[in-house]
Amino acid sequence: MTRQKYLFCYMMLAPALIITGALGIYPMIYSLWMSFVEFDLLRIAQFGTPFVGLDNYVAVFGDPRFIQTVVNTILFTVLAVAATVGFGLLLSQVLNATYPGRAVVRMMVCVPWFVPPAVASAIWMWLLHTDRSPVNFLLQDMGLITSNLRFLTDSSTWGPFSLPMLSITAVRVWNGLPFAVIFILAALQSIPRSLYEAAEVDGATLFQKFWYVTLPSLRPILAILLTLLVIGGLGSFEINYIMTGGGPQNLTNIMAVYSYQQAFSFYRFDLASAASGVILIMTGFVSVFYLRSQFKRTL
Amino acid sequence: MTWKVNRRLLGPSMAILAAAASMSSAQGQDITFWTQPQGDLLAYQDLYDQLTSEFREQTGISVNYEVINWSVAFNTWLTVAQGGAAPDCADMYWLHSFSGIGGEQYGPLPITEYRDQWPNLEEDFYTGALADVHYQDEFYGIPWRVDIRPMMYRTDFLAEAGIDAPPANWDEIVEQGLALTVREDNGNVSRWGFAPGNNNPGQTLLPYYWQAGGSMMSADGTTATIDNEAMRTALKFLQDLVHVHKISSPEMFEKSADPLTDFVSGQVAINGSSGNAWPVQFDRDYPELDGTWALALNPEGPENRDSFSGAGYWGVLRGASDVDACIEWLKFLSSEETMQRISETTGAASPRRAVMSSGFWTDRPWKEVMAETLNHGHTSQHPSSVWTALASPEPGAVIYDLVYNTVIGGADIDAAVTEAQARMQAELDRATASN
């Protein structure tokens, strides 16, 4: 009976496992293999795919553009995750409160989630276009700026920061915020009301209630959310590729875009796989760190 | 029991299928053909429905055609060149790269032995377009559409500035650009006098480099030839447009730059190398702008007035089930009458001289300019499989970095050209080295 039960469970899982294996695990392993061989489309017909060891990794780490994309990726991820979680915490509190029109506000906050990143990129490219940007018109009308801001093309930098990087990050946050808000809102609604009542009896202020009741209660959910957002940020592609293509002057280039360019523009699938391998190691590190902490918690 | 019944059914079924297949092959061959749409999609499909039907009536050969959306075309052909599912024949592009990737196993098939089926190729077709169907002394097909890029300008802005005729040479570009650029008190530019081309630095550079007398590589595709005076002249001219004369936008090579919208919205007065689909789009989508725009030959540089040109071609794929049937189809398509119909339906300029001198291509001034520009067409493709990587519109590509860093970044031209020459040579070696 137990054996039949297991068999049934495996049968039910099989379609999902097969799809994950065929479309997720196999390409990942194949890509890893490509990172250890010469996989140059322009030479493959003549020379095949000889094993080259770590040469591809040495090559990408020897490329200053790649190093810059690693820095950009980390910066972009940290900024986007921090802003998403920060605004997410704030907005979820607003959405959790009781007031007339709450349903409308909740729907409005979720709207960016319904916009695919590619479409969001196209919309924001227009909104942030130097000469046609309504944002520029608005800022000039308000007297905050005198000439157009070059949101996506200004190559001035302040340390590792640039206006295009901040603009791209803002679009990413706009697009990803509803996901965080819904995540946190669901967790907020599961916090027992009695904890807040007890805090009130103890004379806790609004901030103290947030710091000592809300935040500790949200910790498990925030850990999952942070992990997902960091993994998503490290592998982010569409917004950067569509809005700036990594420019100006590589300021918004991130690892996934670099990898795409190596493969589909320069036909170097080996270097692209090595760059993807680095992304895999970074996301794997984050995942292992998270799983380890979860494992410790359950012991 | 069940198995026996099935076997009893299977035998006659197979016999019927085999008979049907042999009848089908006795009646005529089937070939598959892929094409990318030009102009209106429905009109394009209607046209191919008619053409395949007429061809079947004439020859008994059935052509099963499939329209490949442009958004997936590159990945489709890249997959084909690596051994993915392929048609027998197709409308293709980037011959040199896809040939190089496919090697002798996949991708475009040389059809040199059939070349005499088109005895007047040189007389019938523009030279620039024919360069796109030849590679390493082999003949690969027939060019059927040509992307020629004349200059486009706003007649209303020129009239407003008291300019009678568009720029005829580089000096006049600067003169008129200065007169046409409108700068506001706060520093915003509401109209740029001149846009050299589109947001692809490689495509933008090419016509100016040719006009200065340069060429990108040796005829056999093994030696980079960009470290020369012509390259310095072209880059200096483009750099000055941005930094000295300030008549071209420093954002022109960014992803967010959109030369067509800039031109339509009046933010650019002259585009030095405009897409050949623009006039058709203007006629169709912007009737309100009728009478405010015109085409002209590309301004003359120090050596000539070459224009960017790129051709799509009909060819055969390696592994084709019936090469002879494909050749028959290509001959049918490339007849003057069929090419005329295709050009009229799609609005795409034709590489066939007779089509471009027909009534359809001479009934409007812009069409006449288009035909005249074809005489100055210089193929944008080069005889190396690595060419599309060299000229890719992405940062990191050799030509992108050269043009962007000098024209926009203001980098030292001498140093940038020397570095680009070395990088380009390394890339050419990558495609041609014996290991």
XYZ file of C-alpha atoms in Angstrom:
734
model
C 0.000 0.000 0.000
C 2.801 2.374 0.956
C 4.686 1.463 -2.203
C 1.596 2.148 -4.309
C 1.156 5.465 -2.549
C 4.752 6.491 -3.335
C 4.341 5.346 -6.910
C 1.226 7.450 -7.250
C 3.037 10.466 -5.779
C 5.963 10.059 -8.163
C 3.576 9.689 -11.085
C 1.859 12.912 -10.140
C 5.194 14.642 -9.815
C 6.608 13.182 -13.012
C 5.281 15.765 -15.509
C 6.648 18.645 -13.452
C 9.964 16.865 -12.893
C 10.325 16.010 -16.580
C 9.596 19.587 -17.641
C 11.948 21.008 -15.003
C 14.621 18.522 -16.007
C 14.267 19.096 -19.734
C 13.818 22.866 -19.702
C 15.704 23.797 -16.538
C 18.289 21.304 -15.354
C 19.483 19.977 -18.728
C 20.088 23.423 -20.316
C 21.853 24.508 -17.124
C 24.207 21.532 -17.177
C 24.726 21.895 -20.931
C 25.529 25.583 -20.456
C 28.024 24.690 -17.730
C 29.645 22.191 -20.075
C 29.865 24.870 -22.786
C 31.784 27.070 -20.367
C 34.604 24.511 -20.243
C 34.958 23.972 -24.003
C 35.591 26.223 -26.978
C 32.099 26.872 -28.301
C 32.703 29.555 -30.897
C 30.014 29.395 -33.570
C 32.391 30.730 -36.202
C 34.903 27.929 -35.581
C 32.712 25.063 -34.470
C 32.113 23.660 -37.951
C 35.857 23.459 -38.529
C 37.306 22.730 -35.102
C 34.465 21.286 -33.040
C 34.309 21.914 -29.305
C 37.708 21.110 -27.747
C 38.004 21.130 -23.941
C 39.714 24.315 -22.713
C 39.417 23.993 -18.947
C 39.021 27.329 -17.224
C 40.162 29.402 -20.217
C 36.716 30.897 -20.758
C 36.478 32.007 -17.140
C 39.971 33.480 -17.352
C 38.928 35.294 -20.538
C 35.772 36.843 -19.088
C 37.509 37.883 -15.872
C 40.268 39.382 -18.010
C 37.724 41.570 -19.786
C 37.348 44.933 -18.007
C 33.828 45.204 -19.407
C 32.840 42.027 -17.582
C 34.334 43.226 -14.310
C 32.329 46.411 -14.704
C 29.173 44.378 -15.337
C 29.776 42.355 -12.156
C 30.064 45.586 -10.149
C 27.003 47.001 -11.932
C 25.022 43.824 -11.273
C 25.780 43.858 -7.564
C 25.039 47.567 -7.311
C 21.831 47.232 -9.302
C 20.689 44.262 -7.203
C 21.471 45.887 -3.864
C 19.724 49.130 -4.839
C 16.704 47.397 -6.343
C 16.281 44.935 -3.474
C 16.713 47.585 -0.788
C 14.258 49.945 -2.447
C 11.750 47.182 -3.197
C 11.769 45.850 0.352
C 11.789 49.341 1.879
C 8.878 50.612 -0.198
C 7.223 47.199 0.100
C 7.209 47.427 3.900
C 5.815 50.941 3.752
C 3.146 50.283 1.149
C 2.015 47.014 2.687
C 1.329 48.866 5.936
C -0.800 51.339 4.003
C -2.645 48.544 2.250
C -3.161 46.663 5.508
C -4.867 49.581 7.186
C -8.649 49.933 7.058
C -10.026 52.950 5.195
C -12.570 53.664 2.453
C -11.226 52.934 -1.041
C -8.633 50.430 0.184
C -9.577 47.951 -2.558
C -8.943 50.567 -5.237
C -5.572 51.485 -3.735
C -4.612 47.800 -3.541
C -5.503 47.344 -7.198
C -3.538 50.461 -8.205
C -0.468 49.212 -6.385
C -0.717 45.873 -8.183
C -1.054 47.363 -11.678
C 2.718 47.443 -12.460
C 2.820 43.714 -11.763
C 0.458 43.091 -14.684
C 2.846 44.867 -17.044
C 5.462 42.512 -18.494
C 9.022 43.856 -18.067
C 9.428 44.241 -21.836
C 6.326 46.414 -22.049
C 7.296 48.316 -18.911
C 10.673 49.019 -20.518
C 9.060 50.409 -23.656
C 6.737 52.627 -21.608
C 9.538 53.956 -19.425
C 11.849 54.496 -22.397
C 9.326 56.996 -23.642
C 8.698 58.484 -20.194
C 12.451 58.976 -19.689
C 13.427 60.026 -23.219
C 15.563 63.157 -22.983
C 13.623 65.317 -25.438
C 10.166 63.836 -25.108
C 10.017 62.961 -21.426
C 6.873 64.195 -19.647
C 8.907 63.802 -16.451
C 11.315 66.455 -17.727
C 8.440 68.725 -18.729
C 6.919 68.311 -15.278
C 10.180 68.982 -13.443
C 10.825 72.068 -15.569
C 7.292 73.357 -15.017
C 7.816 72.922 -11.295
C 11.064 74.875 -11.589
C 13.138 71.998 -10.211
C 15.398 71.770 -13.271
C 16.300 74.235 -15.979
C 17.273 71.899 -18.824
C 16.365 68.330 -19.722
C 17.745 65.508 -17.609
C 19.286 62.722 -19.673
C 17.779 59.909 -17.642
C 19.002 57.068 -19.848
C 21.967 58.614 -21.621
C 23.900 60.785 -19.184
C 27.371 59.313 -18.800
C 28.358 61.427 -15.783
C 29.119 59.309 -12.743
C 29.282 59.763 -8.986
C 31.431 56.896 -7.831
C 29.703 53.771 -9.047
C 26.395 55.612 -9.468
C 25.017 57.183 -12.605
C 21.661 58.627 -13.588
C 20.945 55.840 -16.126
C 21.691 53.180 -13.488
C 19.379 54.884 -10.998
C 16.678 55.256 -13.662
C 16.875 51.594 -14.634
C 16.795 50.598 -10.975
C 13.710 52.749 -10.433
C 11.929 50.994 -13.305
C 12.890 47.610 -11.880
C 11.546 48.643 -8.472
C 8.332 49.988 -10.041
C 7.818 46.697 -11.865
C 8.720 44.422 -8.951
C 7.201 46.318 -6.048
C 3.709 44.728 -6.179
C 5.271 41.279 -5.779
C 6.964 42.382 -2.578
C 3.905 44.226 -1.330
C 1.628 41.215 -1.767
C 4.195 38.958 -0.119
C 4.523 41.230 2.896
C 0.809 42.039 3.042
C -0.041 38.333 3.297
C 2.450 37.987 6.150
C 1.136 41.103 7.902
C -2.375 39.701 7.897
C -1.178 36.574 9.657
C 0.313 38.469 12.628
C -2.003 37.935 15.623
C -3.819 41.112 16.587
C -3.202 40.224 20.243
C 0.524 40.999 19.852
C -0.252 44.607 18.915
C -2.795 44.852 21.723
C -0.212 43.622 24.210
C 2.307 46.146 22.864
C -0.264 48.929 23.225
C -0.894 47.887 26.824
C 2.874 48.155 27.368
C 2.740 51.690 25.910
C 4.672 50.965 22.716
C 4.873 53.729 20.139
C 4.010 53.186 16.480
C 7.694 52.698 15.604
C 8.242 50.362 18.566
C 5.273 48.256 17.504
C 6.768 48.037 14.006
C 10.285 47.294 15.291
C 9.431 44.827 18.049
C 6.278 43.169 16.737
C 5.903 43.560 12.980
C 9.499 43.138 11.858
C 10.287 39.999 13.922
C 7.035 38.444 12.756
C 7.903 39.211 9.145
C 11.456 37.844 9.370
C 10.807 34.417 7.788
C 8.851 35.962 4.928
C 11.405 38.727 4.439
C 14.172 36.122 4.229
C 12.341 34.333 1.420
C 11.509 37.624 -0.267
C 15.096 38.872 -0.075
C 16.391 35.592 -1.487
C 13.967 35.688 -4.399
C 14.638 39.355 -5.125
C 18.416 38.923 -4.987
C 18.287 35.895 -7.288
C 15.977 37.811 -9.641
C 18.227 40.873 -9.519
C 21.413 38.952 -10.286
C 19.784 37.315 -13.295
C 17.907 40.409 -14.427
C 17.935 41.026 -18.183
C 14.976 42.549 -19.999
C 14.795 46.042 -18.548
C 18.505 46.780 -18.921
C 18.735 45.221 -22.368
C 15.683 46.951 -23.805
C 16.061 50.370 -22.205
C 19.788 50.989 -22.585
C 21.422 47.845 -23.989
C 23.955 48.275 -21.201
C 24.862 51.825 -22.204
C 25.794 54.559 -22.039
C 29.433 53.514 -21.881
C 28.603 50.218 -20.164
C 27.198 52.051 -17.142
C 24.028 49.953 -16.967
C 25.416 46.730 -18.360
C 24.783 43.721 -16.155
C 25.971 40.137 -16.367
C 22.945 38.658 -18.119
C 23.115 41.327 -20.825
C 26.862 40.743 -21.212
C 26.197 37.033 -21.561
C 23.508 37.630 -24.194
C 25.791 39.941 -26.161
C 28.620 37.406 -26.156
C 26.326 34.661 -27.427
C 24.052 36.331 -29.918
C 26.106 39.289 -31.085
C 29.619 37.876 -31.037
C 28.784 34.156 -31.437
C 30.903 33.253 -28.390
C 28.615 30.833 -26.591
C 31.582 29.652 -24.509
C 32.235 33.094 -23.032
C 28.492 33.628 -22.627
C 28.272 30.351 -20.701
C 31.209 31.325 -18.501
C 29.484 34.626 -17.678
C 26.269 32.715 -16.980
C 28.282 30.313 -14.836
C 29.347 33.241 -12.687
C 25.695 34.269 -12.311
C 24.868 30.682 -11.363
C 27.592 30.624 -8.708
C 26.382 33.921 -7.256
C 22.710 32.921 -7.184
C 23.681 29.448 -5.941
C 25.592 31.036 -3.071
C 22.557 33.086 -2.090
C 20.285 30.035 -2.322
C 22.612 27.817 -0.282
C 22.947 30.506 2.354
C 19.166 30.777 2.568
C 18.570 26.996 2.607
C 21.203 26.571 5.290
C 19.541 29.135 7.508
C 16.157 27.486 6.921
C 17.616 24.083 7.699
C 19.099 25.356 10.963
C 15.748 26.861 11.887
C 13.894 23.554 11.418
C 16.400 21.565 13.497
C -6.088 -10.599 -30.242
C -6.079 -6.832 -30.368
C -2.536 -6.824 -31.727
C -3.582 -9.185 -34.531
C -6.491 -6.939 -35.488
C -4.176 -3.933 -35.496
C -1.655 -5.711 -37.648
C -4.396 -6.652 -40.042
C -5.371 -2.989 -40.299
C -1.803 -1.748 -40.398
C -0.812 -3.628 -43.558
C -3.467 -2.185 -45.870
C -3.089 1.268 -44.282
C 0.622 1.341 -45.017
C -0.039 0.201 -48.573
C -2.562 2.994 -49.085
C -0.161 5.560 -47.638
C 2.700 4.328 -49.826
C 0.491 4.453 -52.907
C -0.644 7.967 -52.022
C 2.935 9.065 -51.519
C 4.071 7.608 -54.835
C 1.112 9.231 -56.632
C 2.005 12.517 -55.046
C 5.623 12.295 -56.120
C 4.586 11.222 -59.590
C 2.407 14.315 -59.884
C 5.088 16.761 -58.712
C 7.602 17.704 -56.023
C 7.048 19.482 -52.740
C 9.514 22.031 -51.440
C 9.491 24.203 -48.355
C 10.289 27.916 -48.432
C 10.699 30.403 -45.583
C 10.521 34.146 -45.914
C 10.445 37.240 -43.727
C 7.549 39.656 -44.310
C 7.996 42.994 -46.027
C 5.367 45.710 -45.971
C 1.842 44.728 -44.986
C 1.798 41.152 -43.663
C -1.593 40.167 -45.071
C -0.785 41.584 -48.501
C 2.539 39.751 -48.398
C 0.857 36.456 -47.566
C -1.767 36.990 -50.282
C 0.994 37.614 -52.780
C 2.816 34.415 -51.845
C -0.464 32.481 -52.006
C -0.846 33.683 -55.581
C 2.784 33.106 -56.527
C 2.946 29.570 -55.161
C -0.343 28.739 -56.857
C 0.834 30.095 -60.224
C 4.147 28.270 -59.851
C 2.382 24.981 -59.129
C 0.244 25.419 -62.249
C 3.317 26.097 -64.365
C 5.640 23.411 -63.033
C 3.677 20.996 -60.886
C 5.965 21.825 -57.959
C 4.222 22.665 -54.688
C 5.879 25.285 -52.546
C 4.924 25.191 -48.887
C 5.888 28.614 -47.691
C 6.138 29.908 -44.168
C 6.455 33.526 -43.075
C 9.052 33.971 -40.327
C 8.439 36.977 -38.128
C 11.358 39.406 -38.102
C 11.465 39.289 -34.300
C 12.583 35.653 -34.410
C 14.324 35.679 -37.773
C 17.883 36.018 -36.483
C 17.537 33.204 -33.949
C 15.792 31.071 -36.552
C 18.637 31.424 -39.054
C 21.243 30.989 -36.354
C 19.553 27.703 -35.430
C 19.350 26.672 -39.076
C 23.072 27.375 -39.490
C 23.774 25.052 -36.561
C 21.774 22.139 -37.885
C 18.265 23.013 -36.722
C 15.151 22.411 -38.808
C 15.605 24.099 -42.169
C 13.512 24.650 -45.279
C 14.673 23.640 -48.769
C 15.036 27.223 -49.898
C 14.411 30.597 -48.372
C 14.582 34.346 -48.336
C 17.768 34.948 -46.346
C 20.317 37.573 -45.358
C 23.810 37.838 -43.789
C 25.164 35.205 -46.144
C 28.752 35.474 -44.943
C 28.077 34.901 -41.258
C 25.538 32.127 -41.680
C 27.780 30.396 -44.230
C 30.692 30.614 -41.837
C 28.678 29.240 -38.934
C 27.130 26.422 -40.970
C 30.374 25.442 -42.670
C 29.901 22.702 -45.228
C 27.153 20.982 -43.278
C 24.394 23.491 -42.675
C 23.159 26.887 -43.786
C 23.218 28.417 -47.272
C 24.154 26.120 -50.168
C 26.359 27.455 -52.982
C 24.542 27.161 -56.295
C 27.394 28.251 -58.542
C 26.727 25.404 -60.972
C 23.279 26.881 -61.618
C 24.504 30.427 -62.128
C 24.109 30.236 -65.927
C 20.361 29.970 -65.360
C 20.581 33.739 -64.926
C 22.729 34.692 -67.928
C 22.354 38.471 -67.549
C 22.827 38.767 -63.823
C 25.318 41.669 -63.960
C 23.221 43.667 -66.414
C 19.894 42.955 -64.718
C 20.881 43.621 -61.095
C 22.636 46.416 -59.252
C 26.266 45.622 -58.444
C 25.957 46.445 -54.743
C 23.154 43.909 -54.319
C 24.993 41.166 -56.197
C 27.905 41.434 -53.755
C 25.547 40.128 -51.075
C 24.986 36.806 -52.858
C 28.624 35.967 -53.531
C 31.077 34.619 -50.966
C 34.486 33.058 -51.475
C 33.965 32.836 -55.254
C 30.696 30.988 -54.852
C 27.247 32.091 -55.954
C 24.440 31.666 -53.433
C 21.233 33.077 -54.873
C 19.313 36.024 -56.213
C 18.925 39.336 -54.374
C 15.275 40.326 -54.217
C 15.037 43.362 -51.938
C 17.523 46.042 -51.212
C 17.901 48.214 -48.170
C 19.282 51.387 -49.718
C 19.670 54.455 -47.543
C 19.472 57.865 -49.216
C 19.374 61.144 -47.320
C 15.996 62.361 -46.100
C 15.281 65.947 -45.181
C 12.465 68.189 -44.022
C 11.654 70.591 -46.855
C 9.657 72.829 -44.504
C 12.630 73.411 -42.204
C 15.004 74.046 -45.101
C 12.568 76.569 -46.616
C 12.176 78.229 -43.225
C 15.981 78.608 -43.026
C 16.136 79.958 -46.592
C 17.957 76.904 -47.945
C 17.137 76.017 -51.556
C 18.580 72.521 -51.824
C 19.702 69.818 -49.432
C 23.434 69.395 -48.704
C 25.386 68.016 -51.640
C 28.662 67.462 -49.809
C 30.130 67.249 -46.309
C 30.837 70.979 -46.061
C 27.234 71.789 -46.856
C 26.097 69.316 -44.201
C 27.867 71.440 -41.608
C 26.666 74.751 -43.084
C 23.049 73.664 -43.256
C 23.203 71.792 -39.980
C 24.233 74.974 -38.208
C 21.397 76.893 -39.823
C 18.839 74.223 -38.977
C 19.779 73.441 -35.372
C 17.479 75.171 -32.901
C 18.845 75.619 -29.398
C 16.781 77.094 -26.595
C 18.014 79.509 -23.945
C 18.146 76.800 -21.285
C 20.428 74.644 -23.408
C 17.771 72.214 -24.604
C 17.975 71.448 -28.304
C 14.529 71.387 -29.852
C 15.839 70.491 -33.300
C 19.101 68.915 -34.401
C 20.266 70.049 -37.814
C 21.680 66.727 -38.900
C 21.522 63.069 -37.874
C 24.211 61.039 -39.645
C 22.159 57.822 -39.653
C 20.502 55.520 -37.155
C 21.440 54.412 -33.629
C 23.716 51.652 -34.909
C 27.248 53.114 -34.853
C 28.553 50.592 -37.386
C 25.825 51.243 -39.927
C 26.180 54.975 -39.406
C 29.933 54.977 -39.929
C 30.042 52.871 -43.077
C 28.780 55.318 -45.745
C 30.988 58.147 -44.440
C 34.004 55.864 -44.350
C 33.345 54.715 -47.903
C 32.752 58.312 -48.978
C 36.193 59.109 -47.574
C 37.619 56.324 -49.721
C 38.031 53.565 -47.137
C 37.317 49.869 -47.132
C 36.961 47.633 -44.094
C 38.979 44.593 -45.107
C 40.846 42.934 -47.932
C 38.843 41.258 -50.683
C 39.546 37.798 -49.254
C 38.336 38.846 -45.789
C 41.595 38.016 -44.044
C 43.147 41.443 -43.420
C 41.675 44.410 -41.573
C 42.228 47.669 -43.455
C 40.788 50.322 -41.182
C 43.963 51.947 -39.904
C 44.097 54.595 -42.623
C 43.468 58.238 -43.391
C 39.941 57.566 -44.659
C 38.869 56.206 -41.269
C 40.412 59.167 -39.464
C 38.691 61.570 -41.849
C 35.286 59.925 -41.417
C 35.553 59.711 -37.626
C 36.781 63.293 -37.357
C 33.873 64.488 -39.474
C 31.349 62.639 -37.283
C 33.113 63.688 -34.066
C 33.025 67.336 -35.129
C 29.318 67.153 -35.885
C 28.751 66.316 -32.213
C 31.485 68.185 -30.360
C 32.571 71.118 -32.543
C 29.569 72.099 -34.644
C 27.076 70.613 -32.188
C 24.551 69.885 -34.913
C 24.132 66.174 -34.121
C 22.811 64.687 -30.914
C 25.334 63.093 -28.543
C 22.601 60.559 -27.782
C 22.280 59.325 -31.339
C 23.811 55.897 -30.634
C 21.851 55.116 -27.489
C 19.161 52.435 -27.446
C 16.535 55.033 -26.633
C 17.386 57.055 -29.746
C 14.747 56.692 -32.430
C 15.699 58.471 -35.652
C 12.334 57.928 -37.347
C 10.373 59.433 -34.455
C 12.893 62.271 -34.203
C 12.409 63.028 -37.887
C 8.623 62.775 -37.773
C 8.380 64.936 -34.663
C 10.633 67.581 -36.181
C 13.494 67.026 -33.753
C 15.837 66.302 -36.646
C 15.916 68.285 -39.891
C 18.121 66.052 -42.057
C 18.897 62.363 -41.734
C 21.992 61.526 -43.733
C 21.296 57.811 -44.184
C 17.650 56.973 -43.699
C 15.969 53.585 -43.804
C 14.522 52.690 -47.171
C 11.196 51.813 -45.546
C 10.772 55.350 -44.248
C 9.198 56.917 -47.362
C 6.656 54.101 -47.613
C 5.876 54.513 -43.920
C 5.525 58.259 -44.356
C 3.086 57.808 -47.232
C 1.049 55.297 -45.256
C 1.230 56.528 -41.663
C 1.927 60.258 -41.809
C -0.184 61.760 -44.614
C -0.256 65.006 -42.631
C 3.464 65.389 -43.354
C 2.979 65.122 -47.107
C 4.961 67.855 -48.833
C 7.268 68.432 -45.868
C 9.876 65.797 -46.640
C 11.974 64.634 -49.555
C 14.831 62.300 -50.413
C 18.178 63.194 -51.919
C 21.355 61.389 -52.840
C 23.796 61.004 -49.963
C 26.098 64.030 -49.831
C 29.428 63.628 -51.552
C 32.419 62.925 -49.325
C 36.079 63.480 -50.172
C 36.026 60.536 -52.598
C 32.487 59.581 -53.585
C 28.845 59.510 -52.481
C 28.445 55.835 -51.663
C 25.262 54.790 -49.936
C 24.626 52.044 -47.393
C 23.073 49.062 -49.114
C 22.101 45.606 -47.967
C 20.228 42.944 -49.873
C 17.987 40.086 -48.861
C 18.264 37.126 -51.216
C 16.536 33.938 -52.263
C 18.777 30.944 -51.849
C 18.896 27.225 -51.239
C 19.766 25.486 -47.965
C 22.165 22.620 -47.472
C 20.195 19.405 -47.102
C 17.483 20.579 -49.523
C 15.368 17.653 -50.660
C 15.207 18.842 -54.260
C 17.718 21.472 -55.327
C 16.480 21.496 -58.935
C 12.941 22.282 -57.802
C 14.309 25.097 -55.640
C 16.205 26.533 -58.599
C 12.985 26.460 -60.634
C 11.236 28.354 -57.835
C 14.060 30.900 -57.642
C 13.919 31.388 -61.401
C 10.181 31.948 -61.192
C 10.544 34.440 -58.360
C 13.385 36.327 -59.995
C 11.617 36.923 -63.281
C 11.159 40.611 -64.014
C 7.378 40.340 -63.826
C 7.357 38.585 -60.450
C 9.943 40.921 -58.960
C 7.858 43.862 -60.151
C 4.801 42.457 -58.374
C 6.792 41.784 -55.216
C 8.285 45.265 -55.184
C 4.896 46.905 -55.750
C 3.237 44.859 -53.019
C 5.942 45.247 -50.407
C 7.154 48.730 -51.274
C 10.710 47.403 -50.970
C 13.254 48.731 -53.428
C 14.221 46.071 -55.921
C 17.777 45.161 -56.851
C 16.537 44.534 -60.414
C 17.273 47.561 -62.569
C 14.208 47.108 -64.811
C 11.873 47.190 -61.809
C 13.425 50.379 -60.484
C 13.001 52.087 -63.861
C 9.364 50.985 -64.191
C 6.410 53.347 -63.875
C 5.889 52.329 -60.256
C 9.328 53.537 -59.228
C 9.258 56.746 -61.236
C 5.863 58.191 -60.348
C 7.102 60.120 -57.305
C 10.272 62.203 -56.867
C 11.377 60.199 -53.801
C 11.133 56.964 -55.747
C 13.359 58.326 -58.476
C 15.931 59.308 -55.870
C 15.757 55.819 -54.404
C 16.492 54.292 -57.816
C 19.309 56.751 -58.454
C 20.837 56.060 -55.032
C 21.046 52.372 -55.923
C 23.701 53.298 -58.468
C 25.821 54.432 -55.524
C 24.901 51.441 -53.340
C 27.826 49.870 -51.509
C 27.129 46.557 -49.859
C 27.173 46.667 -46.094
C 28.230 43.026 -45.926
C 31.890 42.065 -45.976
C 33.633 38.848 -46.994
C 34.198 37.400 -43.549
C 31.948 35.258 -41.407
C 32.832 37.433 -38.413
C 31.550 40.602 -40.065
C 28.179 40.721 -38.274
C 29.980 40.329 -34.937
C 32.414 43.112 -35.828
C 29.575 45.418 -36.841
C 27.138 44.380 -34.116
C 25.178 47.287 -32.606
C 26.254 46.249 -29.106
C 28.956 47.669 -26.824
C 31.997 45.433 -27.024
C 31.807 45.058 -30.808
C 34.948 46.396 -32.497
C 33.266 48.978 -34.717
C 30.740 50.001 -32.060
C 33.531 50.740 -29.595
C 35.592 52.588 -32.192
C 32.743 54.844 -33.292
C 31.109 55.351 -29.909
C 34.320 56.126 -28.067
C 35.536 58.624 -30.636
C 32.361 60.257 -31.938
C 30.454 60.384 -28.646
C 33.179 59.889 -26.049
C 35.591 62.242 -27.827
C 38.473 59.742 -27.526
C 41.691 60.290 -29.445
C 41.037 59.090 -32.981
C 44.573 57.905 -33.766
C 44.794 55.696 -30.697
C 41.255 54.370 -31.136
C 41.827 53.467 -34.784
C 45.099 51.688 -34.007
C 43.437 49.679 -31.258
C 40.425 48.868 -33.443
C 42.677 47.700 -36.274
C 44.397 45.236 -33.927
C 41.103 44.007 -32.474
C 39.535 43.641 -35.897
C 42.514 41.696 -37.192
C 42.283 39.353 -34.202
C 38.607 38.772 -34.979
C 39.316 38.098 -38.659
C 42.017 35.649 -37.590
C 39.494 33.984 -35.297
C 37.257 33.289 -38.298
C 40.009 32.232 -40.658
C 42.811 30.758 -38.514
C 43.655 27.109 -39.111
C 43.548 26.562 -35.328
